[in-house]
Coordinates of C-alpha atoms in Angstrom, one line a residue:
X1 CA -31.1 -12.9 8.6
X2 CA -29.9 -9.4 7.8
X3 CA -25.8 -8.7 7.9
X4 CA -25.1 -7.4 11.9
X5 CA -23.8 -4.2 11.0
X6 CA -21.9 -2.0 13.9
X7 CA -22.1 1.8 14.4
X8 CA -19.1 3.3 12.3
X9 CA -17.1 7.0 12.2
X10 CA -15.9 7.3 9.0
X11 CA -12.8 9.4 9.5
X12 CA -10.9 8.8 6.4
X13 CA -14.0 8.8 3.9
X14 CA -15.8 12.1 5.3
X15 CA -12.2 13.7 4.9
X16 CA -12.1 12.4 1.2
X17 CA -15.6 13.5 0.3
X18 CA -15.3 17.4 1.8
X19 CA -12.0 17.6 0.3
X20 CA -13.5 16.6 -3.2
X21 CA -16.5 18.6 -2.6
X22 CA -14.3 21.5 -2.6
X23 CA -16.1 23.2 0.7
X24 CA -15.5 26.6 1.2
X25 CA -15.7 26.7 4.8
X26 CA -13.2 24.1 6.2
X27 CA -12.9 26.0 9.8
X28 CA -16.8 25.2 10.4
X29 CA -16.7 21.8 8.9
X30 CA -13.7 21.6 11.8
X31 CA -11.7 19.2 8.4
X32 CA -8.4 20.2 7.8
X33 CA -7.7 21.3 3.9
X34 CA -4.9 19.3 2.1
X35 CA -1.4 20.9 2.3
X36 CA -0.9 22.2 -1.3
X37 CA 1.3 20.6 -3.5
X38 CA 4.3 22.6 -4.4
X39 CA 4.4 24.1 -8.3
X40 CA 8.2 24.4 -8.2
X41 CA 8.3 20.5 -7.6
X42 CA 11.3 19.5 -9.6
X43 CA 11.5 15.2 -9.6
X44 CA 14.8 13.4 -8.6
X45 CA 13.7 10.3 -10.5
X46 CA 11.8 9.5 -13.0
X47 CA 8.3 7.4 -13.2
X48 CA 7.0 5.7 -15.8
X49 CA 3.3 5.2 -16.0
X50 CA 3.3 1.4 -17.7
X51 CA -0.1 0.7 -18.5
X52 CA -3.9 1.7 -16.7
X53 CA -7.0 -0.1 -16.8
X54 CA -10.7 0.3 -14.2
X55 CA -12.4 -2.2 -12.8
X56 CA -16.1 -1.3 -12.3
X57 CA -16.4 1.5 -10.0
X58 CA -14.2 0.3 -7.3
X59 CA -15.2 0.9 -3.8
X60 CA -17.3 3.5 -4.2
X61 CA -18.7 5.3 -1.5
X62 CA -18.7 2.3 0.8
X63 CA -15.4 3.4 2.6
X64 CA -13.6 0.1 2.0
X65 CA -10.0 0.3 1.0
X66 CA -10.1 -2.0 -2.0
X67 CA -7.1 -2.9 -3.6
X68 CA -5.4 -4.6 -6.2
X69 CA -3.6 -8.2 -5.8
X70 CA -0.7 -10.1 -7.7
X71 CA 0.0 -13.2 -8.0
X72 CA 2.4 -15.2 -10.6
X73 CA 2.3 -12.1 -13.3
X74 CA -1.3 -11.7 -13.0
X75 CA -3.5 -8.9 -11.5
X76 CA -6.7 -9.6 -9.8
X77 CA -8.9 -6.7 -9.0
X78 CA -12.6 -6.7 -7.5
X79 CA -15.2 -3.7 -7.0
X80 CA -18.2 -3.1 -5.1
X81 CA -20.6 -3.2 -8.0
X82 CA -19.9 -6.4 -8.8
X83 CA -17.1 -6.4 -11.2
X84 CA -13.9 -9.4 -11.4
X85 CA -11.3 -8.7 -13.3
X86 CA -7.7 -10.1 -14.1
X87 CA -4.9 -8.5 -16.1
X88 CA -1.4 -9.7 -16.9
X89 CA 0.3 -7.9 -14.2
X90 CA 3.5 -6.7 -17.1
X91 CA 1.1 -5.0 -19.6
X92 CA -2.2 -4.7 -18.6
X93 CA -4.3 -7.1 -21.2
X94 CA -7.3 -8.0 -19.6
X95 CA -7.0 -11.6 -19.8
X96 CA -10.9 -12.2 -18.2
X97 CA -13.6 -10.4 -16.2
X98 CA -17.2 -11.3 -14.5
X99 CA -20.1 -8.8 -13.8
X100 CA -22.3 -10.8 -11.0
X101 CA -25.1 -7.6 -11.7
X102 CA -28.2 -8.9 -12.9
X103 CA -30.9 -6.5 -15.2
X104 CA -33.9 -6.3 -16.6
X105 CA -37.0 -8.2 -17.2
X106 CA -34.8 -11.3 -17.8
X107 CA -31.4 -10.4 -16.0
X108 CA -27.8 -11.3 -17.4
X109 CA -24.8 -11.7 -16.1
X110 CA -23.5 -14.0 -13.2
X111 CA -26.4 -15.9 -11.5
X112 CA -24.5 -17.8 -9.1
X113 CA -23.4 -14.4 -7.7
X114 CA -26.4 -12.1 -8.3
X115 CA -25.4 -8.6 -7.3
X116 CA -22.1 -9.6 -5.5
X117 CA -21.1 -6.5 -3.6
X118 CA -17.5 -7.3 -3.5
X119 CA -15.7 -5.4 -1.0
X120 CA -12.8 -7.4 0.3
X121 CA -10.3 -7.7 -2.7
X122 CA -9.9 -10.8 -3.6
X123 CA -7.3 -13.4 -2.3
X124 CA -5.5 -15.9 -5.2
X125 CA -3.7 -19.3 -4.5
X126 CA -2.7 -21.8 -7.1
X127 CA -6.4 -22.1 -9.0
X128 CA -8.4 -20.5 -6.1
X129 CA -10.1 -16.9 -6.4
X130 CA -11.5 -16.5 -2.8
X131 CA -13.9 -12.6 -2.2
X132 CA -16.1 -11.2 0.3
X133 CA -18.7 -9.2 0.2
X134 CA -20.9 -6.3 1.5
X135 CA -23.7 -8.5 2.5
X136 CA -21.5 -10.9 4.2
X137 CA -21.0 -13.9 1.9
X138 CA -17.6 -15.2 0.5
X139 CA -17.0 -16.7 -2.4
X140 CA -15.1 -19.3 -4.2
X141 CA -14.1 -19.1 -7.4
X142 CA -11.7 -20.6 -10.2
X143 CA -8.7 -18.1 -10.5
X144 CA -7.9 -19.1 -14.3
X145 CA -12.0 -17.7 -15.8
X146 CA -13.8 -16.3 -12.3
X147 CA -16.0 -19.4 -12.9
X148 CA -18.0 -20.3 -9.6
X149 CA -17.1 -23.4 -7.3
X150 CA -18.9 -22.5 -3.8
X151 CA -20.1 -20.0 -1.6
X152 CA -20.3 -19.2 2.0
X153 CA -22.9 -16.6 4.5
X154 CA -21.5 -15.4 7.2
X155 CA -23.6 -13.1 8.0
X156 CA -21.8 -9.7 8.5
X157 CA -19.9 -7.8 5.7
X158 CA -16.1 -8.8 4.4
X159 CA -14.3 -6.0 3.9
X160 CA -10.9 -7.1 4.0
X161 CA -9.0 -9.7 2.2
X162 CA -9.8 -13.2 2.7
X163 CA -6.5 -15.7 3.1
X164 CA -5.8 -18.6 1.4
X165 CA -3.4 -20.9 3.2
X166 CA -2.8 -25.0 2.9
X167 CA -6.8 -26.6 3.1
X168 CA -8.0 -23.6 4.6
X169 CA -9.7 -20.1 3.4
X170 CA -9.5 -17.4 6.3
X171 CA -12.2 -14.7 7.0
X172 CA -12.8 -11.7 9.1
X173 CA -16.2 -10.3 9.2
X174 CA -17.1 -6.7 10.6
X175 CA -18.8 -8.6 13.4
X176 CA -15.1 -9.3 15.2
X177 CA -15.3 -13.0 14.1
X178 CA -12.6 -14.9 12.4
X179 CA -13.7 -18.1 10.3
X180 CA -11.8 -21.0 8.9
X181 CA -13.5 -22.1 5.6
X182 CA -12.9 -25.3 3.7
X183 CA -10.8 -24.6 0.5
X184 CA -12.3 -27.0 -1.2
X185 CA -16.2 -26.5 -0.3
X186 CA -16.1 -23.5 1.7
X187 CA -17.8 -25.3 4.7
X188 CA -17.0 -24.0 8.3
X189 CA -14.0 -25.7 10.3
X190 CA -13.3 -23.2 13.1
X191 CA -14.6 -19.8 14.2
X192 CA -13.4 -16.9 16.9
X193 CA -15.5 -14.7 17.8
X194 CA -14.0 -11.4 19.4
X195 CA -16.8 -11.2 21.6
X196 CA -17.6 -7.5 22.6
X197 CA -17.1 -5.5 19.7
X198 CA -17.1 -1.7 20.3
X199 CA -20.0 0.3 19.1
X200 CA -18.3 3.7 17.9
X201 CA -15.4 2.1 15.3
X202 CA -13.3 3.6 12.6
X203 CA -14.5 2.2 9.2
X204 CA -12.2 -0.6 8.2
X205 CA -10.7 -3.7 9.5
X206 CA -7.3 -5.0 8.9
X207 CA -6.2 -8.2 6.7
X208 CA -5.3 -11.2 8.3
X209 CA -1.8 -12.4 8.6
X210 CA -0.9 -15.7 8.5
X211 CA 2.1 -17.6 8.9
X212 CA 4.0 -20.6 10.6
X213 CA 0.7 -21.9 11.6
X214 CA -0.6 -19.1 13.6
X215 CA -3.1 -16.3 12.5
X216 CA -2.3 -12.4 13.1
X217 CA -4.1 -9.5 13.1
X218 CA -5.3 -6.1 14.7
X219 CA -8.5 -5.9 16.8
X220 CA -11.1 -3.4 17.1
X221 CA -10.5 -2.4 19.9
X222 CA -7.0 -1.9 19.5
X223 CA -5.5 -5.2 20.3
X224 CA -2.6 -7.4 17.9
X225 CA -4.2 -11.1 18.2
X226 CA -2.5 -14.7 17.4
X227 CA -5.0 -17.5 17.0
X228 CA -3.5 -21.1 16.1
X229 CA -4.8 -21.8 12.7
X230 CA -5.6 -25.1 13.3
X231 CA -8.2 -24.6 15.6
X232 CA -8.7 -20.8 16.6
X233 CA -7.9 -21.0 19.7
X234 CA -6.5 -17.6 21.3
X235 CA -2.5 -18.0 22.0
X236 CA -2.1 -14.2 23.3
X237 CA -2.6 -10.8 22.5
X238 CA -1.1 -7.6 23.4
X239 CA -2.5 -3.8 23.5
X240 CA -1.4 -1.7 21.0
X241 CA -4.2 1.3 22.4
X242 CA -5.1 2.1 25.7
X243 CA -8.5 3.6 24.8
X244 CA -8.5 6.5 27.0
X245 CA -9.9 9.5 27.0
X246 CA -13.0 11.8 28.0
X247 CA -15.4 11.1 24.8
X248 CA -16.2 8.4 22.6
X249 CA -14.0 9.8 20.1
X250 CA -11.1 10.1 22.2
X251 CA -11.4 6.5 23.1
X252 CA -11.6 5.1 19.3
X253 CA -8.5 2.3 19.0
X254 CA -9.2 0.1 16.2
X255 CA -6.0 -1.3 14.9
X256 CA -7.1 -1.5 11.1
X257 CA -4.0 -1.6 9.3
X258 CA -2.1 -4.4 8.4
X259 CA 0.2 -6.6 11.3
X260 CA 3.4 -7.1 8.9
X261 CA 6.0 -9.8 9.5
X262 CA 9.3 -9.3 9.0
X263 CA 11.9 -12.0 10.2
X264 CA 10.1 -13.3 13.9
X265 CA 8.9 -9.9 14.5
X266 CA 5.7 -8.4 14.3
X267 CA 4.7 -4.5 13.5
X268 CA 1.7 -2.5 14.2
X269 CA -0.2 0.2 14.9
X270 CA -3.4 1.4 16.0
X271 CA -5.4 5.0 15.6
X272 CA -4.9 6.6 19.6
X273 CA -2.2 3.9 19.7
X274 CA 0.8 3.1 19.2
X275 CA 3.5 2.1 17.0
X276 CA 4.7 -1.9 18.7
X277 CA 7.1 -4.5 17.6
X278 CA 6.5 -7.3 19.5
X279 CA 8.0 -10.7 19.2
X280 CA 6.0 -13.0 17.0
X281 CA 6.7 -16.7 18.5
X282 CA 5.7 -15.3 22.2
X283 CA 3.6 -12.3 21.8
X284 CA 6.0 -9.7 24.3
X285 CA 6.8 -6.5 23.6
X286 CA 10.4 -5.2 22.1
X287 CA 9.4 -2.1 21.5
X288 CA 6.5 0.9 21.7
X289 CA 6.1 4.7 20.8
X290 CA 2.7 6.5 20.6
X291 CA 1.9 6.7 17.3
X292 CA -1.8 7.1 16.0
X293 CA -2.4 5.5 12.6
X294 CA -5.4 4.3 10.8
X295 CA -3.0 2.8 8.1
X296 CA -0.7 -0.1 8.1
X297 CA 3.3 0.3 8.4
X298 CA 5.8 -1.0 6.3
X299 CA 9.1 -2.2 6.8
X300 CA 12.5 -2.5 4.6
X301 CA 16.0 -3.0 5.6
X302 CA 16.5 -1.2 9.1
X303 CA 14.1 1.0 8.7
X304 CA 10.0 1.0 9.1
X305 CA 7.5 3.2 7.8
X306 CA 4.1 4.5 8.3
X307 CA 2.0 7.3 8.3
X308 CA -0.1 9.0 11.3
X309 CA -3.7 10.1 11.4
X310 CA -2.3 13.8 10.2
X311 CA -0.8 12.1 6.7
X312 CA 2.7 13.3 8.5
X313 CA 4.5 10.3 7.2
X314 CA 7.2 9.2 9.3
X315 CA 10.6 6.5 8.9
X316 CA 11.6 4.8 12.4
X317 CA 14.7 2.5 13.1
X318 CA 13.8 -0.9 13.6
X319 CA 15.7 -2.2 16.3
X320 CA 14.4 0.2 18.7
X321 CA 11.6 2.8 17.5
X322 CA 14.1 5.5 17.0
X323 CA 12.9 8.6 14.8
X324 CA 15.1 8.4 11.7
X325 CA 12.6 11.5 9.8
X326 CA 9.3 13.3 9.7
X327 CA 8.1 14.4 6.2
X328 CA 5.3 17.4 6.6
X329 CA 4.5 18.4 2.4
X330 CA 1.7 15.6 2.8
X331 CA 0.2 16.6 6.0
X332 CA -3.8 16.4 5.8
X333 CA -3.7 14.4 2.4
X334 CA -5.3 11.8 3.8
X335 CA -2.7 9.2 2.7
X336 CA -2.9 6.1 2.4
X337 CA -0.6 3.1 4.2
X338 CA 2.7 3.3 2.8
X339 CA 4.5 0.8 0.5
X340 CA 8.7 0.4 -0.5
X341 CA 9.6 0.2 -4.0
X342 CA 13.6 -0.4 -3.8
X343 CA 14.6 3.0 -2.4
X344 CA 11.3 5.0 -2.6
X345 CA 8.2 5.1 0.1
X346 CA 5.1 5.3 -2.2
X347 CA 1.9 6.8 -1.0
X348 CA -1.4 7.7 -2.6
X349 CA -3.4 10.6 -1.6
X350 CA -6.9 12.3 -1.6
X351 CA -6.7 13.8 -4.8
X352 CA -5.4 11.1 -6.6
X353 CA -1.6 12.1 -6.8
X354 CA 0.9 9.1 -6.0
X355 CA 4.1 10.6 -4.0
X356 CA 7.6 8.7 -4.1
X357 CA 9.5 9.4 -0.8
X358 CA 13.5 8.9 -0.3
X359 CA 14.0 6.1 2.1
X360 CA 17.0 7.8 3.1
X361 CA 16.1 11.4 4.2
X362 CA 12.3 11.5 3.4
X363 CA 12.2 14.0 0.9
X364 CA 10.2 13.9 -2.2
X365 CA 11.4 12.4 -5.0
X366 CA 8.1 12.1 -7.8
X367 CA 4.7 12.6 -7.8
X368 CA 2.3 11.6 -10.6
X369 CA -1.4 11.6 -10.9
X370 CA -3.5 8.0 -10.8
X371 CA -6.6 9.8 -11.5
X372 CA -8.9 13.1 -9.3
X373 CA -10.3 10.6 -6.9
X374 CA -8.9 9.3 -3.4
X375 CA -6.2 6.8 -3.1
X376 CA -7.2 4.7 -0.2
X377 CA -5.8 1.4 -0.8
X378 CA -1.9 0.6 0.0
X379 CA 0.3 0.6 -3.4
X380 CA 1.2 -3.0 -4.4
X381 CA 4.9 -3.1 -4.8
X382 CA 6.1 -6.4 -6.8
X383 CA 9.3 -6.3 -8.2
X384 CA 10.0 -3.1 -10.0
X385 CA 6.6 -2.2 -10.7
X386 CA 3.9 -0.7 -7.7
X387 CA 0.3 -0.9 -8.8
X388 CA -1.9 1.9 -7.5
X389 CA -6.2 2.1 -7.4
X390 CA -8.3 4.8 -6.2
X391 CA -11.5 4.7 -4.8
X392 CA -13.7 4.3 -8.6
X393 CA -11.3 1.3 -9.8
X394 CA -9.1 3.2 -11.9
X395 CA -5.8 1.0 -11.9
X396 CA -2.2 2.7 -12.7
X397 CA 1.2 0.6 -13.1
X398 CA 4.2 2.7 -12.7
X399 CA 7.9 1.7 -12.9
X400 CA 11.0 3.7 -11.8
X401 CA 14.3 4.4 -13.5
X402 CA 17.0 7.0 -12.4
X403 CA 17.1 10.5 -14.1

């Protein structure tokens, strides 16, 4: 049975690819040109750019925001042709890597995984490597050498991270199903299965949450979901969209960024939507603001952050939703979600430049270049290093230190 595959706009990739392509006629191509960086840029602190590394050639052109993962000093990285790789997170030695591609008259490489399209990032716990792919399979995997332990087909495309939590490996497929997999054999134990999934969606879907025995995440169409994880059964959900609007465009509301947890309360946001907090144990709502986003927010302190469809990114107070500042030198960079490293917001952009943003006041405080391709994926911030990948793999660790 082939992958069910749904009807997709792909806002953010389109953007990336005319941008690249240099057109010359942005009015006709009705695309917004990236704000231009300014040449009298002078940094208020200083980045250090600790060590870089590629992994295959990313994502490619598939649209998927792959990105990097760390786990106990170690970096695991996937890409789309079929690459594994994992680096000590503090220097950047490869310490192993796996190429499932298969050539040839004879073929070499992985056979247990012949041309793996990984496309969800991978997901690490303890000695388990968990990874989705294009053509809908997941596997498992041993996290110390890549070796192969099982493998599952579910049918649609995994392009998000899978989670690993207790006996159980969670799933979302691009089909609006949630699966449960065995951690130890990768058989089935639950599935949800959204139901009606729209036919005109924004390419993406957001990673699962999970936590105190209940499964988050963002629908697509534009819904914040809580599923026990025991079963799957659906405990509530509440509308972060309203999907109004005259055309098919207008009424687009996937939620595909990330639902983040901090303390018992839950933040998201959806593209037409809205930015929500909404009270984790019972599903209502503290708090909502329109706020259209195709990213995922982030939150630190008193303070959360996130960045709307124009790459306008914005700081909000907690508590209540409050503006706290609006920073415009990015606008039509096609950012990508934001991330906190101590007193910096860190975003990538479409040409490949990371941006550090005060906390405090928004303004810009570094910028350095990853590489001249997009910066899809949200920056990894662990400790005082964030970790950075653009769309063809290449990997940048930066650390920050006061002029």
């Amino acid at each position: 049975m082939k992958p069910v595959f749904k009807k997709f706009v792909w806002l953010i990739a389109m953007s990336s690819l005319v941008a690249l392509a240099g057109c010359h006629n942005k009015k006709k191509d009705n695309i917004e040109p990236p704000t231009p960086l300014a040449k009298d840029f002078t940094p208020t602190v200083k980045v250090a750019k600790v060590w870089s590394a590629r992994v295959g050639d990313g994502a490619g052109v598939t649209g998927v925001r792959m990105g990097p993962l760390v786990v106990d000093g170690v970096l695991y990285a996937a890409s789309t042709d079929g690459e594994l790789a994992a680096f000590d997170a503090a220097t950047g030695k490869k310490l192993w890597s796996k190429k499932s591609s298969t050539h040839g008259w004879f073929g070499w490489g992985d056979k247990h995984r012949k041309d793996a399209l990984y496309a969800g990032g991978p997901a690490v716990d303890g000695d388990l490597l968990a990874v989705g792919t294009l053509d809908g399979h997941v596997y498992g995997l041993s996290s110390k050498d890549g070796s192969p332990r099982w493998e599952a087909d579910l049918k649609s495309e995994v392009i998000t991270q899978p989670v690993i939590v207790g006996d159980l490996v969670l799933v979302r497929t691009q089909d609006g199903r949630v699966y449960a997999l065995d951690r130890a054999s990768g058989d089935r134990r639950w599935v949800y299965d959204q139901g009606n999934v729209p036919l005109l969606s924004v390419r993406g879907n957001g990673p699962l949450l999970a936590a105190n025995g209940v499964v988050f995440f963002g629908s697509d169409d534009g819904k914040l979901v809580a599923l026990r994880m025991d079963n799957g059964e659906k405990l509530w959900e509440q509308s972060l969209a309203s999907g109004e609007g005259r055309t098919d465009i207008e009424r687009l509301d996937d939620a595909d960024g990330a639902v983040v947890l901090d303390g018992t309360t839950l933040f998201g946001t959806a593209y037409h939507g809205n930015l929500v907090a909404i009270d984790g144990p019972s599903g209502r709502p503290l708090w909502s603001r329109q706020f259209s986003s195709y990213g995922s927010p982030a939150v630190a302190g008193n303070m959360v952050f996130a960045v709307n469809d124009q790459s306008q990114v914005w700081a909000f107070d907690r508590s209540g939703g409050a503006d706290q500042w609006k920073n415009d030198a990015l606008k039509y960079r096609w950012l990508s979600s934001p991330a906190v490293q101590g007193s910096y917001v860190v975003v990538g952009d479409v040409e490949g430049y990371v941006h550090w943003l005060q906390t405090g006041d928004g303004a810009l405080a570094a910028r350095e270049r990853l590489s001249k391709k997009p910066i899809r994926a949200q920056p990894v911030v662990v400790g005082d290093m964030v970790y950075v990948e653009d769309i063809k793999g290449h990997i940048g660790a930066y650390r920050l230190s006061a002029n």
